[in-house]
Coordinates of C-alpha atoms in Angstrom, one line a residue:
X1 CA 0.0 0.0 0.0
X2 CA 2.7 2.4 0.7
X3 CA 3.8 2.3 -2.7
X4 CA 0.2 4.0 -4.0
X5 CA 1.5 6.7 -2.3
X6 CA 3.7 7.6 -5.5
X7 CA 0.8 7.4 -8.0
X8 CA 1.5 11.0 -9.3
X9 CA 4.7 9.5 -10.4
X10 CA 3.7 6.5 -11.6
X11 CA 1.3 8.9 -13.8
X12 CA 3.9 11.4 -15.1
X13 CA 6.1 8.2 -16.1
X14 CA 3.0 6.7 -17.4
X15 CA 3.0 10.0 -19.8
X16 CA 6.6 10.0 -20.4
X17 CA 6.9 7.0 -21.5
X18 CA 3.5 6.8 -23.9
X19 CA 4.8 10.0 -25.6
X20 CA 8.1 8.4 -26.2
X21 CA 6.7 5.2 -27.9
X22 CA 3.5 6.6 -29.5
X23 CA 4.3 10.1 -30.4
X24 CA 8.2 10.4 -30.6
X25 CA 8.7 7.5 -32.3
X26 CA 4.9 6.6 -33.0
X27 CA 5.0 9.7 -35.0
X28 CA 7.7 9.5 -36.8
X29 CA 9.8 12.5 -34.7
X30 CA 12.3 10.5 -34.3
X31 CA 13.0 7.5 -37.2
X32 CA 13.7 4.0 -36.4
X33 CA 16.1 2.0 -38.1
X34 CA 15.4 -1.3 -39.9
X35 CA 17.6 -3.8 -41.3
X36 CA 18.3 -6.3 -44.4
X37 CA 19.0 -8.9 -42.2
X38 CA 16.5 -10.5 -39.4
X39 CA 16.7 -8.6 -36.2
X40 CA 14.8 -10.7 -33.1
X41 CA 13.9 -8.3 -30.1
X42 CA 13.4 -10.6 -26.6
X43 CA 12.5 -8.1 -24.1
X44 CA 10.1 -7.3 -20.9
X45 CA 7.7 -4.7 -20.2
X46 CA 8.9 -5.4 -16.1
X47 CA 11.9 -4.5 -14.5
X48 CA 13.9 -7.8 -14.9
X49 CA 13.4 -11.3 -13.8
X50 CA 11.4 -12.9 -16.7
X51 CA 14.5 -15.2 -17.8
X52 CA 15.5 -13.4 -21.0
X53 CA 18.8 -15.2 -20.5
X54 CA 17.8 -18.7 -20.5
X55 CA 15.3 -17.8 -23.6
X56 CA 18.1 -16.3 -25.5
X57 CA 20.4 -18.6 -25.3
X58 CA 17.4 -21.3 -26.3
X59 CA 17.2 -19.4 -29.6
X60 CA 20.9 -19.5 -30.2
X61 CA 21.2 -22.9 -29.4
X62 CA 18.1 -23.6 -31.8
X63 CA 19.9 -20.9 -34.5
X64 CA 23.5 -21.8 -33.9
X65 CA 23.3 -24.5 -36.6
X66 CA 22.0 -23.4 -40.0
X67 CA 22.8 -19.2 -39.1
X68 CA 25.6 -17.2 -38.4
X69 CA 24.0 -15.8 -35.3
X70 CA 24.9 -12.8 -33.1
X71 CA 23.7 -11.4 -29.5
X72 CA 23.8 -7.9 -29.0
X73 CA 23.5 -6.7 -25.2
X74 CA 24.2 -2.9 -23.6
X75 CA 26.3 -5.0 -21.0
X76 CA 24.1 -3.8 -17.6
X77 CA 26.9 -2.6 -15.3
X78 CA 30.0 -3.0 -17.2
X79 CA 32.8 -0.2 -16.5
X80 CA 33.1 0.1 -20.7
X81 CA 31.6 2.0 -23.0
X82 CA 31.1 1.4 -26.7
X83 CA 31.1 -1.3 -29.1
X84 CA 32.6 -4.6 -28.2
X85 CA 32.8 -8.2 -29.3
X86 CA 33.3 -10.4 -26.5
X87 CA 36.8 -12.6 -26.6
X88 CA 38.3 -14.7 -24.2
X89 CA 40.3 -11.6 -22.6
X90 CA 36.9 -10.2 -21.3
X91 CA 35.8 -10.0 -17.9
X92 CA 32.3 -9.3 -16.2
X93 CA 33.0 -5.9 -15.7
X94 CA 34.3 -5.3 -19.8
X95 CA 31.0 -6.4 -21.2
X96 CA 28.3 -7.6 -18.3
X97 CA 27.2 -11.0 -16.5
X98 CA 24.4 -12.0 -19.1
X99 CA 26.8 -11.2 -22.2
X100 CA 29.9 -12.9 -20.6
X101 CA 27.5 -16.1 -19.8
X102 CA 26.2 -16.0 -23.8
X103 CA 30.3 -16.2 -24.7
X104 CA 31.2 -18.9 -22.6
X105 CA 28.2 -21.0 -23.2
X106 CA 28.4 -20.3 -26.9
X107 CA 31.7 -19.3 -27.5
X108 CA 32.4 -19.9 -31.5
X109 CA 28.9 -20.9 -32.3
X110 CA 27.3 -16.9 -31.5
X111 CA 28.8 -14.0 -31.9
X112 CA 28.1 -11.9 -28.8
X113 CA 28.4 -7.8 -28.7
X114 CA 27.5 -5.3 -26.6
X115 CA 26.7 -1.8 -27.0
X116 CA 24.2 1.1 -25.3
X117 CA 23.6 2.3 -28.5
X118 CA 21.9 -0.9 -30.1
X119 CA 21.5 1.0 -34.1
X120 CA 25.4 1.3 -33.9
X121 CA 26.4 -2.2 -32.4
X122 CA 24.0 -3.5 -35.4
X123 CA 25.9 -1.8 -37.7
X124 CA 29.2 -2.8 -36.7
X125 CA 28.2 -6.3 -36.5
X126 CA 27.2 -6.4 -40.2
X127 CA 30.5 -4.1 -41.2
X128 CA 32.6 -6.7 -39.0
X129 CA 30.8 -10.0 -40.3
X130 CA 29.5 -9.9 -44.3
X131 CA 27.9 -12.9 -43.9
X132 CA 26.2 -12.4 -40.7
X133 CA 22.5 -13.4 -40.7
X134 CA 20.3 -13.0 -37.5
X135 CA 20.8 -10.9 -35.1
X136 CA 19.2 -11.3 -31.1
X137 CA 18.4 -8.1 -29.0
X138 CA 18.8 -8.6 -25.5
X139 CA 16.3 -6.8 -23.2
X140 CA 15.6 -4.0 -25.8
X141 CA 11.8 -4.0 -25.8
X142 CA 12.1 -0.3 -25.2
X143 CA 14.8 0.6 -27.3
X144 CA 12.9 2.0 -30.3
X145 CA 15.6 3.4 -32.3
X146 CA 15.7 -0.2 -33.8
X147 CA 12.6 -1.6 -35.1
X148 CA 13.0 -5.3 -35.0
X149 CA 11.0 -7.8 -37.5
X150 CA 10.0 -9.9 -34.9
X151 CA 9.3 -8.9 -31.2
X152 CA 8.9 -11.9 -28.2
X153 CA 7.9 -10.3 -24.8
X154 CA 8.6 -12.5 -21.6
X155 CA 6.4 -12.2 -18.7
X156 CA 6.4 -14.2 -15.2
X157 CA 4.0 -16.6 -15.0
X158 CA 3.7 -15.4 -11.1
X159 CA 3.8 -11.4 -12.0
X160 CA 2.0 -11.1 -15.1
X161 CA 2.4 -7.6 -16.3
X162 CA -1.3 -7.4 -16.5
X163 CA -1.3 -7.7 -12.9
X164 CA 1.4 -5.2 -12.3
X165 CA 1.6 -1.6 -12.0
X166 CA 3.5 1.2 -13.6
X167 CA 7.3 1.9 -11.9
X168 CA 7.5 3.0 -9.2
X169 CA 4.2 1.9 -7.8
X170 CA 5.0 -1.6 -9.4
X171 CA 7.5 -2.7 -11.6
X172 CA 6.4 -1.7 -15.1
X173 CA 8.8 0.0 -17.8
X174 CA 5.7 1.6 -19.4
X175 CA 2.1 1.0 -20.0
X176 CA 0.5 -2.4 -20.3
X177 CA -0.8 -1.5 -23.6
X178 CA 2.6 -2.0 -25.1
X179 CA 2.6 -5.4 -24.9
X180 CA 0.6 -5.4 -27.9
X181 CA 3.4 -4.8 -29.7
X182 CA 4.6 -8.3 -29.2
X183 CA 4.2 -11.1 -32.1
X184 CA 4.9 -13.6 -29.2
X185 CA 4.4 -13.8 -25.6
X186 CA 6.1 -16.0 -23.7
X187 CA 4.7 -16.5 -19.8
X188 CA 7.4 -17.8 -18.0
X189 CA 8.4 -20.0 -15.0
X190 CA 5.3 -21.7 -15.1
X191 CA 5.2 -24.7 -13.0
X192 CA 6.1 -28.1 -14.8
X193 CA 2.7 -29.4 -15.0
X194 CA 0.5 -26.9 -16.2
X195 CA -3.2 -27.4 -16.3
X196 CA -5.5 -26.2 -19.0
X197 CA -7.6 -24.1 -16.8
X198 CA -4.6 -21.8 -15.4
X199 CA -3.8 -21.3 -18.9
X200 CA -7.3 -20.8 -20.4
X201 CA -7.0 -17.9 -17.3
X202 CA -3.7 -16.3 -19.1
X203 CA -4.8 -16.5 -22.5
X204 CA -8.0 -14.3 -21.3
X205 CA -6.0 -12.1 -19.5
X206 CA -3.6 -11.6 -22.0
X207 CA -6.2 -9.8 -24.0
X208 CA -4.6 -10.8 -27.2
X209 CA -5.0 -9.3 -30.6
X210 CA -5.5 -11.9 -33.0
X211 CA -1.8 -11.8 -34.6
X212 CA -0.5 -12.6 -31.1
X213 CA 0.6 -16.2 -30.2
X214 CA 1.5 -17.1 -26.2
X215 CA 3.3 -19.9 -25.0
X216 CA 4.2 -21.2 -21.8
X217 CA 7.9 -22.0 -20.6
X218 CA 9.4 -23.0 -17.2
X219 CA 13.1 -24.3 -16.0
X220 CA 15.1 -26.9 -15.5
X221 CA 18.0 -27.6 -13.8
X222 CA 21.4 -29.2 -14.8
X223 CA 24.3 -30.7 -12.6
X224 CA 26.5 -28.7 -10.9
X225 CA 29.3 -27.0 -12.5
X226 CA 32.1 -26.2 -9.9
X227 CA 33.7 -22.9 -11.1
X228 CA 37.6 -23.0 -9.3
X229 CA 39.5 -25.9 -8.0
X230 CA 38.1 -26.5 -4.7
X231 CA 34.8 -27.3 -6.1
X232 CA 36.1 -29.8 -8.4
X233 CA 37.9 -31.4 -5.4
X234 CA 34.9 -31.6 -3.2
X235 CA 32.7 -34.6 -3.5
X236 CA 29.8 -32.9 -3.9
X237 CA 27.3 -36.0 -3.9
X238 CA 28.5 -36.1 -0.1
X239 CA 27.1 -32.7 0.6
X240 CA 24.1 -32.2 3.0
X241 CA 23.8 -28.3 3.9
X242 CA 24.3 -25.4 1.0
X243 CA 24.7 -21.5 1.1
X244 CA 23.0 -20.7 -1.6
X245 CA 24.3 -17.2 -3.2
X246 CA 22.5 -15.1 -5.3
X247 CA 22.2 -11.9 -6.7
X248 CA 18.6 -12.4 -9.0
X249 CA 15.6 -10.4 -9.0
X250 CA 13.9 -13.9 -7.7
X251 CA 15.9 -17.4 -6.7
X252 CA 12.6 -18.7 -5.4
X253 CA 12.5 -21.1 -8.0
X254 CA 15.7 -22.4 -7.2
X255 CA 15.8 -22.6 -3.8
X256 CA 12.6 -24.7 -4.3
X257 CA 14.6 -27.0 -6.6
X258 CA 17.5 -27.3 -4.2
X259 CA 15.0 -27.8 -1.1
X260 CA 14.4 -31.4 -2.3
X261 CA 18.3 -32.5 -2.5
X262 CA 19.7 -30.8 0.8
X263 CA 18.9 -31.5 4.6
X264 CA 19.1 -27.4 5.1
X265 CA 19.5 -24.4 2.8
X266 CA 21.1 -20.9 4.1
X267 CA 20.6 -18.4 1.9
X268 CA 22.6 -15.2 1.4
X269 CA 20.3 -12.6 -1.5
X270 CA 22.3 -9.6 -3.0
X271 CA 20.3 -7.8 -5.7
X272 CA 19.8 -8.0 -9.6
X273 CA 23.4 -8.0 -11.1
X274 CA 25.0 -7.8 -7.8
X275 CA 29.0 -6.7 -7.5
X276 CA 30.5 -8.9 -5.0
X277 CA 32.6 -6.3 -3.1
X278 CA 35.7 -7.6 -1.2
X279 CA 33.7 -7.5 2.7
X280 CA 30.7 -9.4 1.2
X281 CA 33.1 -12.1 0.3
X282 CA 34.5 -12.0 3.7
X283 CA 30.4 -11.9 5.0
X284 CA 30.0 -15.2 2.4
X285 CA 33.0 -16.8 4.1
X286 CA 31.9 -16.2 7.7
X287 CA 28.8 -17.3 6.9
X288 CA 29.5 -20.6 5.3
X289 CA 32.0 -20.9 8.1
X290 CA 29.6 -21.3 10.8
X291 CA 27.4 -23.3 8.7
X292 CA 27.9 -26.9 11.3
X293 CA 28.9 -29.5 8.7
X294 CA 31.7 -30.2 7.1
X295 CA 29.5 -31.6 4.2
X296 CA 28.8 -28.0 2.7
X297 CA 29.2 -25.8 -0.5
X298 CA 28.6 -23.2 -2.1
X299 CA 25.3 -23.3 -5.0
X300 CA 25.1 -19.7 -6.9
X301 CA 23.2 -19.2 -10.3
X302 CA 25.6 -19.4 -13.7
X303 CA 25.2 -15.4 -13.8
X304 CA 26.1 -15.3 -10.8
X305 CA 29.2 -16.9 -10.8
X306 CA 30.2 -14.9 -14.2
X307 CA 30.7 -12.1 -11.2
X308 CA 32.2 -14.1 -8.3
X309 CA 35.0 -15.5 -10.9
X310 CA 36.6 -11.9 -10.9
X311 CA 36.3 -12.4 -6.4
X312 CA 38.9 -13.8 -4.3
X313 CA 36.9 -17.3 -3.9
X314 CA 40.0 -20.0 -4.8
X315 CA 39.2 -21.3 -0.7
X316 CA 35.0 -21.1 -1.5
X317 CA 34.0 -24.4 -3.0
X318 CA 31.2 -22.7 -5.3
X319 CA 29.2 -24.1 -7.9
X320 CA 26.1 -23.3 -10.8
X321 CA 23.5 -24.8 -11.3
X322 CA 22.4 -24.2 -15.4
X323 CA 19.8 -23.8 -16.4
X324 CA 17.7 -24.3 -19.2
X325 CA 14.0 -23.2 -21.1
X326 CA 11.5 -25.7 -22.0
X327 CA 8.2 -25.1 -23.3
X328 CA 4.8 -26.9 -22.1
X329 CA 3.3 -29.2 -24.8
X330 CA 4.1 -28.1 -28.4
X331 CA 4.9 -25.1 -27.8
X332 CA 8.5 -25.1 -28.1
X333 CA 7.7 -26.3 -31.9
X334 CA 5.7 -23.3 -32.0
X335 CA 8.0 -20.9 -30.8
X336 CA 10.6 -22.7 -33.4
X337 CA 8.1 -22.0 -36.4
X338 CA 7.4 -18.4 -35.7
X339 CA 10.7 -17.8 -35.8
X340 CA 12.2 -19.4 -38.8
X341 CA 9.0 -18.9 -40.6
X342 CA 10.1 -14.5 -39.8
X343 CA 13.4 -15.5 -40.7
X344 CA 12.6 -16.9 -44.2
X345 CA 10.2 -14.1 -44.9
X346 CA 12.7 -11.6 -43.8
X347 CA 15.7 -13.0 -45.6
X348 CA 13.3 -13.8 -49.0
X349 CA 14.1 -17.6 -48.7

């Protein structure tokens, strides 16, 4: 309730950012760019936490083989600026956790860039690679200086945007009305077994326009990955207690996972894209000190460890879990044909 208390805010951003997107852009006052080559836009309307991650690297993974593919990212929280392709010399804070996680888990099948200005990391992708032929923006749902061919908008299966308020008396970039936008929306996180009355609910809520297609997606989990050389030595089937470490707008779904294969979780919860600082790793080692066990490690998310590899954690034994997207029923086949069938079109095949 407290949060009501900025609805004049809430209203002025609600105005700013309509007049941006219908009248600015809408309008033609400022032009958008388009390109020869297919440009796929996976974005929110929320503030983060809807897994565009896991559901970008599902499209490169599906892409990877029969397209020379390419992520481009503004790099959240990197101390660069600019244009970059990611090598093997970058670090979290040269190009960002989410980009740095694309390059290691696709490294030579994806090319993956960042830049803040998204028209001019387009265009040096296509100068730097001729034969470059689909391009995936990362979270750029509101960047409108690019207008993509095809648009896929994520929302949480537990905080539908149409239950959710404009920042910041909820969580919402702009208006709910923008999600019409979208050619696909994906709710997400949806729990494994998904019956058709909850999603009869969603597709009525959804208020779709009759272009629109929704699917429904939720996690899994891999085994662990230890990430230094402590981990690997630790037998980790032997384990019984875990701190688990995050810094994600919402490890609830996690934790849930882990609750059925450890006797007790402790939980240490840093926000969205955290920066370990050198006394929270000192906090994270007195903590999983006094954990009583010797049976114990360390459980963090993958993009989370993209930022604790740059820590002072060699004595830590810390491990990922990955994770991946599937799609309830058919819809992973669905979400497959939208997209080549917009990548055909777009390339005249």
């Amino acid at each position: 309730m407290f949060r009501f208390l900025f609805f004049p805010i809430s209203l002025l951003f609600c105005f700013a950012t309509y007049i941006r997107r219908h009248l600015i852009y809408g309008l033609g006052l400022k032009s958008r760019t388009t390109f020869d080559i297919p440009v796929i836009c996976i974005g929110n309307i929320a503030m983060g936490g809807t897994g565009k991650t896991p559901h970008t690297e599902f499209l490169v993974d599906f892409l990877k083989d029969n397209y020379k593919v390419a992520t481009l990212s503004r790099g959240y929280k990197r101390k660069t600026s600019g244009f970059i392709i990611a090598d093997e010399s970058h670090q979290v804070t040269d190009i960002g956790d989410e980009p740095l996680q694309y390059y290691h888990n696709f490294n030579g099948d994806a090319i993956v860039a960042v830049d803040e200005k998204r028209v001019n990391g387009v265009e040096q992708l296509i100068r730097l690679n001729p034969d470059l032929q689909v391009v995936l923006l990362d979270d750029a749902y509101q960047h409108l200086a690019i207008k993509a061919g095809l648009y896929i908008l994520l929302t949480d299966y537990f905080s539908p945007y149409y239950k959710d308020f404009v920042f910041p008396v909820g969580t919402l970039r702009e208006q709910k009305s923008a999600a019409k936008y979208a050619d696909i929306i994906v709710v997400t996180k949806c729990p494994k077994v998904l019956s058709p009355i909850v999603r009869d609910l969603y597709l009525s809520e959804l208020k779709l326009n009759p272009t629109q297609k929704v699917l429904f997606s939720y996690f899994t989990y891999g085994d662990l990955v230890p990430i230094n050389q402590m981990a690997k030595d630790l037998n980790i089937g032997a384990v019984t207690q875990i701190l688990l470490l995050t810094g994600i707008v919402n490890p609830y779904p996690l934790k849930e996972y882990l609750n059925n294969k450890y006797y007790e979780i402790h939980s240490m919860v840093y926000p969205d894209h955290h920066e370990f600082t050198e006394k929270e790793i000192i906090d994270v080692r007195t903590t999983f000190k006094d954990i009583p066990t010797s049976k114990k490690a360390i459980i963090t998310t993958q993009k989370d460890a993209m930022r604790l590899m740059s820590c002072n954690i060699d004595d830590l034994p810390i491990f990922y879990v990955p994770l991946q997207v599937k799609f309830h029923a058919a819809y992973d086949e669905v979400m497959k044909m939208e997209v080549s069938s917009f990548i055909k079109k777009a390339m005249k095949v």
